[in-house]
């Protein structure tokens, strides 16, 4: 064909013409730069103040970036001077275009001279960043140099010219321009300033100093340009990691710009900007994220585009390389070496750019995650009560763990959006260069694959939504079960709730299976996409008569392999977009929920009002949609220093009244004024995990005198003596290892220590015994807080006379208000409460007098608790914290230990367990065989095309081409089917493995003893059930599969390259050794970093769950900022190991990629150097085709292995909780009690000894006594004496030694736990309700009829309340039963016991939260309904046990007394006598207590 040689004929003419046309275009750019530079210099004076810090600088030190920029500018200035001098020596063809070239070079010299001048002034003016004009010029000059060098390379290769001095100068210019490009993207000059002292003085209590220290500790923050490119700033960390396992404190800080505080503030600014710009109350989270990350995303996009563009240089040059090898004798070796250099240069640029954009994407993901987590947390502290009821803790934790993670994954895929069109365009361009119109067929095939994927992804998105919904439901139930695990175990509901979780997991499993099945199909389509496109393209070429030579086919193969990347990434991209959008929408919806009314309260300065609290015409509601206000017509004026008591029946609105003063309720109308700081003690104790001292201080600085006074006032000294580490004893989650009274007193101490102006106390004395309650009332309310405004809710009538004002609540209104005497005279309803109390008091006095108790009053000395704790603390906060750590180290008083973390390499048993848990690993060989077959068949098909197609310009015979294509299609289809088999089996095995591991963990956790839950924060368990389980469900199998697949691909590539030249194989031996050394050097550090960030996730979730539970308290104490700061610190604690882990991955990848690049370059040089005829050019071209991806493959093998090992930590963590120590069996078949057991209910304790953990002291010591059947027993004692522990032993919550407890001649230690607990009933101290319905809470096992349920409700005084609700028994119960009062919750627990009708009933402070009148009714019901059962009552209200047949008095874990009440009262020195005396005297004397306030 005549036109085949057309390019060769015109090459001499085109080269100078194209060069000059390009230089004409460049002149415009140069003139533009010089004009802008001139204009900028005129306007610069106005901007100098903003750009410099000259005012404070006393000295400077030049940075690496600045030095490099100077050197590169001088090189470029010199090269263009050389080019100008060489113009006279150019050839004739060049000479006729001399004027534009001369102008171009002069302008270049002028531009670089100007650049040098600007650079010099930059140092003098002490600029922090390079001027924007200079940076834009450097970026433009890079693209100019790149274009120039590309044109030179093209003409040298196509015209067989030797490289001249001009070409070498262009190459040098390109290298210098590339350096300046990197410097311009970073932007910083690197000049280090010595700042004057005036700018470094500590601000805001030393916060500035802390930040500067964090900066100094950041390796990334002080890295030089070269270190940033090579990631060598991580070397100091690797040096530590190779010697020993890295500890948390050894991980460097993140850079200030990556710190949670900076990110949270930046995201907040973005939200505010969007809010103001759009004029909306709920700004778009998408716009905010865009504004927040656009700068970093743009830099990442530049690197991604450069990486994508340079990756196509290889496929573009393959045809030239094959042509060179086939015509080597006509072309010099210099041309071949130049080709090899071009290949190497392109691969190096690709590697640097790729590593930078991937690292940048990870860094941007970290920033988005930090910003979102902090805002989710802050929103949680501000949610209104109505909004809070719409979400459970589990759901919100899912937002923070799973949804945020999916958004960060989308950030990683974001760059694919820019890379995709560039990759496809370059692919089609290269194909068009080689195959002409065949490229149109390839484009059509590509579009068919991409468009065909859209409906699949739409379905996949729907599946993802369903997966998240079902996961939410499962996590919600898991969180609720873990929170109420004690009640579930005591009620023997383990099996029911285990089955409930399994059903929820089954729903989730079904959606996961549908999703993974579809993913397997998309995997098959896209692994087979290069095959489909190549078959379609080659078929089209044969039909159109386009000749297929070996060079063209191999170039096409390389292009198809490159095209596979964007197509293969497309489903992942679309899936990430789908998942990211679902998650972003969920978070956006949550962030737009209603918050606590900012105008609910009006804060008035103290000097402007005499009232501490004032409410005018107040109407409030918990549920605004119902239309029925919870509180109506509230009028209250509490003067400063006034004590206001609030009383009323259960559900009358007492706690709601305090909530409206706090601003927690929705205010429908009226005014609430507050004057002064507020302290709040909620009815249900809220205790933070940590030590007691931290709970009391609650953010306030430590003052020894004030602290000791508070501790003594709240009767905590005696407890500190008993605790192993005093006030530094760690409290378990939700105060699990503290008695109810201890938790309440710690809460009161927290409030007292705050020294606030207004105190809101919600029935704080209900959990305290008579003596302790009296002590606290006298010491706290009447003495320490006598000048404070106090509003206190109480059911104990004896505390009412001391109040200046008593409010009687009824049906959400203040029914009566006045002093004690005034209310008694009104005779409207208040006397009912007082009358019930007087009856109870009368019963005590009757017993007291009949037992001839001495009338001598108990002296004050008898009433005082011992206080001889002499622990002294320094007077500064910092010192006290240091001593705190020393003290904890010395004393082994910790209940909650640090989360366990494996060290060293992940054991083989973890891998073996994962791989063999399904069918003993029988499917693994099938998957590996399928992948190996795919690789072999793919290589065979490519080998066949390369070998059978002619080289050079020889036109192939049409019939022969049909046969060649037929064989190729057969091999291609075979390889595709192998992919289908592999992807299907991988999906099946991966999901079944995840399900099996989940089931094992679930059974293990729910069968664990309560001691495990006491010492394990819920966040740790939820972390494994959500984040780690998600890894197993969706990622683990694929990551392990990719390890095997990439190894198989690498072996195939090595085989093909070695077949072309065996010397290549020899080079792989040392290279592989170096790779393994790098991996061994990398793994110890990366593994520990991965473990650390895995461990650091749980504290974030745990702190969030605790904060949600105590949000009202946090708001009341105005501690939102402190808790938000703590959250930011925890985010940074997680970010540090995570950031350095992903950086370490890039450190390794960069080195392995560059190593592979040099191996590839060596193989190219080898192929160029070998004499002609030794190797087949087609096979050599095939080796190059595979070698192009060598850097990616070699790095991906190590990267996939390392990544899989990091993900395998999730398997390791789940396996940790799959083999927990278990409780005794639920059922022991050979030792089952009779159906009627226990018949009489006789309980015998024989030398019972109990302690909570092996390292803690005994709580119960040598308890020996017998409780006869069908009798009533009262168990009394001071707070913390061991009453509740005795009950736990009875239910085997804490396992007693054998033959310690006998019930009706059956040793309870020898029967199953289900048989024991299902035969006993308990009404616990902390009332528990589950989300669902009233029916489900009373009868979760569905064992009773509606009639029986209504009967139980009527007996426990709840019938009328439930009937008043429209849904009756189906009435909603929200999480924790928050829509029912604490007293009502306690009544529901009584209803459960009435339904169960067991022979033994245990009441653990069962009526502590109800008023005296309701208590009297309930005591009557209990005595009637359980008259033939054994009833064991633990009570602080003495009158509830005074009618007992026997009383057991405990003191410091021992039996102090055990006898009938009458006999105990005969001895006036008995502890029981003292308790009775305290109660009766307190009740008698409280009328006169009001005198104490003066």
PDB file of N, CA and C in Angstrom, residues 991-1036:
ATOM      1  N   UNK A 991     -18.759 -16.134  52.497  1.00  0.00           N
ATOM      2  CA  UNK A 991     -19.916 -15.787  53.313  1.00  0.00           C
ATOM      3  C   UNK A 991     -20.208 -16.864  54.360  1.00  0.00           C
ATOM      4  N   UNK A 992     -20.056 -18.142  53.955  1.00  0.00           N
ATOM      5  CA  UNK A 992     -20.288 -19.217  54.926  1.00  0.00           C
ATOM      6  C   UNK A 992     -19.279 -19.174  56.062  1.00  0.00           C
ATOM      7  N   UNK A 993     -18.041 -18.829  55.717  1.00  0.00           N
ATOM      8  CA  UNK A 993     -17.006 -18.702  56.753  1.00  0.00           C
ATOM      9  C   UNK A 993     -17.353 -17.571  57.708  1.00  0.00           C
ATOM     10  N   UNK A 994     -17.748 -16.420  57.155  1.00  0.00           N
ATOM     11  CA  UNK A 994     -18.125 -15.273  57.988  1.00  0.00           C
ATOM     12  C   UNK A 994     -19.296 -15.634  58.901  1.00  0.00           C
ATOM     13  N   UNK A 995     -20.261 -16.363  58.359  1.00  0.00           N
ATOM     14  CA  UNK A 995     -21.440 -16.734  59.138  1.00  0.00           C
ATOM     15  C   UNK A 995     -21.081 -17.692  60.272  1.00  0.00           C
ATOM     16  N   UNK A 996     -20.216 -18.638  59.968  1.00  0.00           N
ATOM     17  CA  UNK A 996     -19.802 -19.607  60.988  1.00  0.00           C
ATOM     18  C   UNK A 996     -19.042 -18.915  62.122  1.00  0.00           C
ATOM     19  N   UNK A 997     -18.137 -18.009  61.769  1.00  0.00           N
ATOM     20  CA  UNK A 997     -17.370 -17.280  62.782  1.00  0.00           C
ATOM     21  C   UNK A 997     -18.281 -16.381  63.620  1.00  0.00           C
ATOM     22  N   UNK A 998     -19.266 -15.753  62.958  1.00  0.00           N
ATOM     23  CA  UNK A 998     -20.212 -14.910  63.688  1.00  0.00           C
ATOM     24  C   UNK A 998     -21.014 -15.732  64.679  1.00  0.00           C
ATOM     25  N   UNK A 999     -21.484 -16.883  64.226  1.00  0.00           N
ATOM     26  CA  UNK A 999     -22.287 -17.754  65.085  1.00  0.00           C
ATOM     27  C   UNK A 999     -21.480 -18.204  66.299  1.00  0.00           C
ATOM     28  N   UNK A1000     -20.233 -18.590  66.065  1.00  0.00           N
ATOM     29  CA  UNK A1000     -19.373 -19.021  67.183  1.00  0.00           C
ATOM     30  C   UNK A1000     -19.169 -17.892  68.182  1.00  0.00           C
ATOM     31  N   UNK A1001     -18.901 -16.676  67.659  1.00  0.00           N
ATOM     32  CA  UNK A1001     -18.678 -15.527  68.549  1.00  0.00           C
ATOM     33  C   UNK A1001     -19.947 -15.188  69.326  1.00  0.00           C
ATOM     34  N   UNK A1002     -21.093 -15.204  68.653  1.00  0.00           N
ATOM     35  CA  UNK A1002     -22.361 -14.861  69.300  1.00  0.00           C
ATOM     36  C   UNK A1002     -22.666 -15.820  70.445  1.00  0.00           C
ATOM     37  N   UNK A1003     -22.532 -17.123  70.178  1.00  0.00           N
ATOM     38  CA  UNK A1003     -22.798 -18.112  71.219  1.00  0.00           C
ATOM     39  C   UNK A1003     -21.814 -17.961  72.378  1.00  0.00           C
ATOM     40  N   UNK A1004     -20.555 -17.696  72.040  1.00  0.00           N
ATOM     41  CA  UNK A1004     -19.523 -17.558  73.070  1.00  0.00           C
ATOM     42  C   UNK A1004     -19.801 -16.358  73.969  1.00  0.00           C
ATOM     43  N   UNK A1005     -20.186 -15.223  73.355  1.00  0.00           N
ATOM     44  CA  UNK A1005     -20.421 -14.004  74.144  1.00  0.00           C
ATOM     45  C   UNK A1005     -21.649 -14.162  75.041  1.00  0.00           C
ATOM     46  N   UNK A1006     -22.735 -14.669  74.482  1.00  0.00           N
ATOM     47  CA  UNK A1006     -23.967 -14.778  75.275  1.00  0.00           C
ATOM     48  C   UNK A1006     -23.875 -15.873  76.344  1.00  0.00           C
ATOM     49  N   UNK A1007     -22.915 -16.781  76.191  1.00  0.00           N
ATOM     50  CA  UNK A1007     -22.722 -17.815  77.222  1.00  0.00           C
ATOM     51  C   UNK A1007     -21.636 -17.421  78.220  1.00  0.00           C
ATOM     52  N   UNK A1008     -21.038 -16.248  78.017  1.00  0.00           N
ATOM     53  CA  UNK A1008     -19.981 -15.793  78.933  1.00  0.00           C
ATOM     54  C   UNK A1008     -20.594 -15.406  80.274  1.00  0.00           C
ATOM     55  N   UNK A1009     -19.830 -15.540  81.354  1.00  0.00           N
ATOM     56  CA  UNK A1009     -20.360 -15.137  82.664  1.00  0.00           C
ATOM     57  C   UNK A1009     -20.498 -13.619  82.747  1.00  0.00           C
ATOM     58  N   UNK A1010     -21.294 -13.161  83.717  1.00  0.00           N
ATOM     59  CA  UNK A1010     -21.512 -11.717  83.847  1.00  0.00           C
ATOM     60  C   UNK A1010     -20.229 -10.981  84.197  1.00  0.00           C
ATOM     61  N   UNK A1011     -19.264 -11.673  84.804  1.00  0.00           N
ATOM     62  CA  UNK A1011     -17.988 -11.029  85.134  1.00  0.00           C
ATOM     63  C   UNK A1011     -17.293 -10.530  83.875  1.00  0.00           C
ATOM     64  N   UNK A1012     -17.497 -11.246  82.753  1.00  0.00           N
ATOM     65  CA  UNK A1012     -16.925 -10.806  81.479  1.00  0.00           C
ATOM     66  C   UNK A1012     -17.525  -9.469  81.060  1.00  0.00           C
ATOM     67  N   UNK A1013     -18.837  -9.318  81.211  1.00  0.00           N
ATOM     68  CA  UNK A1013     -19.504  -8.073  80.820  1.00  0.00           C
ATOM     69  C   UNK A1013     -19.193  -6.951  81.814  1.00  0.00           C
ATOM     70  N   UNK A1014     -18.949  -7.324  83.090  1.00  0.00           N
ATOM     71  CA  UNK A1014     -18.561  -6.318  84.077  1.00  0.00           C
ATOM     72  C   UNK A1014     -17.245  -5.658  83.694  1.00  0.00           C
ATOM     73  N   UNK A1015     -16.308  -6.450  83.179  1.00  0.00           N
ATOM     74  CA  UNK A1015     -14.948  -5.952  82.923  1.00  0.00           C
ATOM     75  C   UNK A1015     -14.691  -5.631  81.454  1.00  0.00           C
ATOM     76  N   UNK A1016     -15.703  -5.816  80.602  1.00  0.00           N
ATOM     77  CA  UNK A1016     -15.529  -5.557  79.170  1.00  0.00           C
ATOM     78  C   UNK A1016     -16.502  -4.472  78.726  1.00  0.00           C
ATOM     79  N   UNK A1017     -16.006  -3.299  78.343  1.00  0.00           N
ATOM     80  CA  UNK A1017     -16.918  -2.256  77.839  1.00  0.00           C
ATOM     81  C   UNK A1017     -17.707  -2.752  76.632  1.00  0.00           C
ATOM     82  N   UNK A1018     -18.958  -2.354  76.568  1.00  0.00           N
ATOM     83  CA  UNK A1018     -19.822  -2.784  75.471  1.00  0.00           C
ATOM     84  C   UNK A1018     -19.224  -2.426  74.112  1.00  0.00           C
ATOM     85  N   UNK A1019     -18.520  -1.284  74.053  1.00  0.00           N
ATOM     86  CA  UNK A1019     -17.929  -0.835  72.788  1.00  0.00           C
ATOM     87  C   UNK A1019     -17.009  -1.874  72.171  1.00  0.00           C
ATOM     88  N   UNK A1020     -16.283  -2.614  72.998  1.00  0.00           N
ATOM     89  CA  UNK A1020     -15.366  -3.630  72.470  1.00  0.00           C
ATOM     90  C   UNK A1020     -16.130  -4.752  71.766  1.00  0.00           C
ATOM     91  N   UNK A1021     -17.233  -5.141  72.386  1.00  0.00           N
ATOM     92  CA  UNK A1021     -18.028  -6.227  71.789  1.00  0.00           C
ATOM     93  C   UNK A1021     -18.728  -5.722  70.529  1.00  0.00           C
ATOM     94  N   UNK A1022     -19.311  -4.519  70.616  1.00  0.00           N
ATOM     95  CA  UNK A1022     -20.010  -3.951  69.455  1.00  0.00           C
ATOM     96  C   UNK A1022     -19.045  -3.726  68.294  1.00  0.00           C
ATOM     97  N   UNK A1023     -17.824  -3.359  68.602  1.00  0.00           N
ATOM     98  CA  UNK A1023     -16.809  -3.138  67.575  1.00  0.00           C
ATOM     99  C   UNK A1023     -16.579  -4.408  66.760  1.00  0.00           C
ATOM    100  N   UNK A1024     -16.513  -5.525  67.472  1.00  0.00           N
ATOM    101  CA  UNK A1024     -16.308  -6.815  66.786  1.00  0.00           C
ATOM    102  C   UNK A1024     -17.568  -7.221  66.012  1.00  0.00           C
ATOM    103  N   UNK A1025     -18.724  -6.951  66.607  1.00  0.00           N
ATOM    104  CA  UNK A1025     -19.981  -7.367  65.968  1.00  0.00           C
ATOM    105  C   UNK A1025     -20.332  -6.504  64.763  1.00  0.00           C
ATOM    106  N   UNK A1026     -19.777  -5.279  64.688  1.00  0.00           N
ATOM    107  CA  UNK A1026     -20.108  -4.404  63.553  1.00  0.00           C
ATOM    108  C   UNK A1026     -18.936  -4.288  62.583  1.00  0.00           C
ATOM    109  N   UNK A1027     -17.883  -3.566  62.975  1.00  0.00           N
ATOM    110  CA  UNK A1027     -16.777  -3.280  62.049  1.00  0.00           C
ATOM    111  C   UNK A1027     -16.038  -4.543  61.632  1.00  0.00           C
ATOM    112  N   UNK A1028     -15.605  -5.333  62.626  1.00  0.00           N
ATOM    113  CA  UNK A1028     -14.843  -6.547  62.294  1.00  0.00           C
ATOM    114  C   UNK A1028     -15.698  -7.542  61.522  1.00  0.00           C
ATOM    115  N   UNK A1029     -16.962  -7.665  61.890  1.00  0.00           N
ATOM    116  CA  UNK A1029     -17.833  -8.599  61.180  1.00  0.00           C
ATOM    117  C   UNK A1029     -18.087  -8.138  59.752  1.00  0.00           C
ATOM    118  N   UNK A1030     -18.170  -6.813  59.530  1.00  0.00           N
ATOM    119  CA  UNK A1030     -18.332  -6.286  58.169  1.00  0.00           C
ATOM    120  C   UNK A1030     -17.143  -6.668  57.290  1.00  0.00           C
ATOM    121  N   UNK A1031     -15.945  -6.624  57.873  1.00  0.00           N
ATOM    122  CA  UNK A1031     -14.738  -7.035  57.135  1.00  0.00           C
ATOM    123  C   UNK A1031     -14.875  -8.494  56.707  1.00  0.00           C
ATOM    124  N   UNK A1032     -15.336  -9.354  57.614  1.00  0.00           N
ATOM    125  CA  UNK A1032     -15.487 -10.778  57.286  1.00  0.00           C
ATOM    126  C   UNK A1032     -16.582 -11.003  56.255  1.00  0.00           C
ATOM    127  N   UNK A1033     -17.676 -10.253  56.387  1.00  0.00           N
ATOM    128  CA  UNK A1033     -18.809 -10.450  55.480  1.00  0.00           C
ATOM    129  C   UNK A1033     -18.478 -10.067  54.039  1.00  0.00           C
ATOM    130  N   UNK A1034     -17.784  -8.943  53.869  1.00  0.00           N
ATOM    131  CA  UNK A1034     -17.667  -8.358  52.532  1.00  0.00           C
ATOM    132  C   UNK A1034     -16.253  -8.306  51.968  1.00  0.00           C
ATOM    133  N   UNK A1035     -15.217  -8.419  52.803  1.00  0.00           N
ATOM    134  CA  UNK A1035     -13.864  -8.149  52.303  1.00  0.00           C
ATOM    135  C   UNK A1035     -12.880  -9.294  52.454  1.00  0.00           C
ATOM    136  N   UNK A1036     -12.959 -10.012  53.571  1.00  0.00           N
ATOM    137  CA  UNK A1036     -11.869 -10.913  53.937  1.00  0.00           C
ATOM    138  C   UNK A1036     -11.594 -11.957  52.866  1.00  0.00           C
TER     139      UNK A1036
END
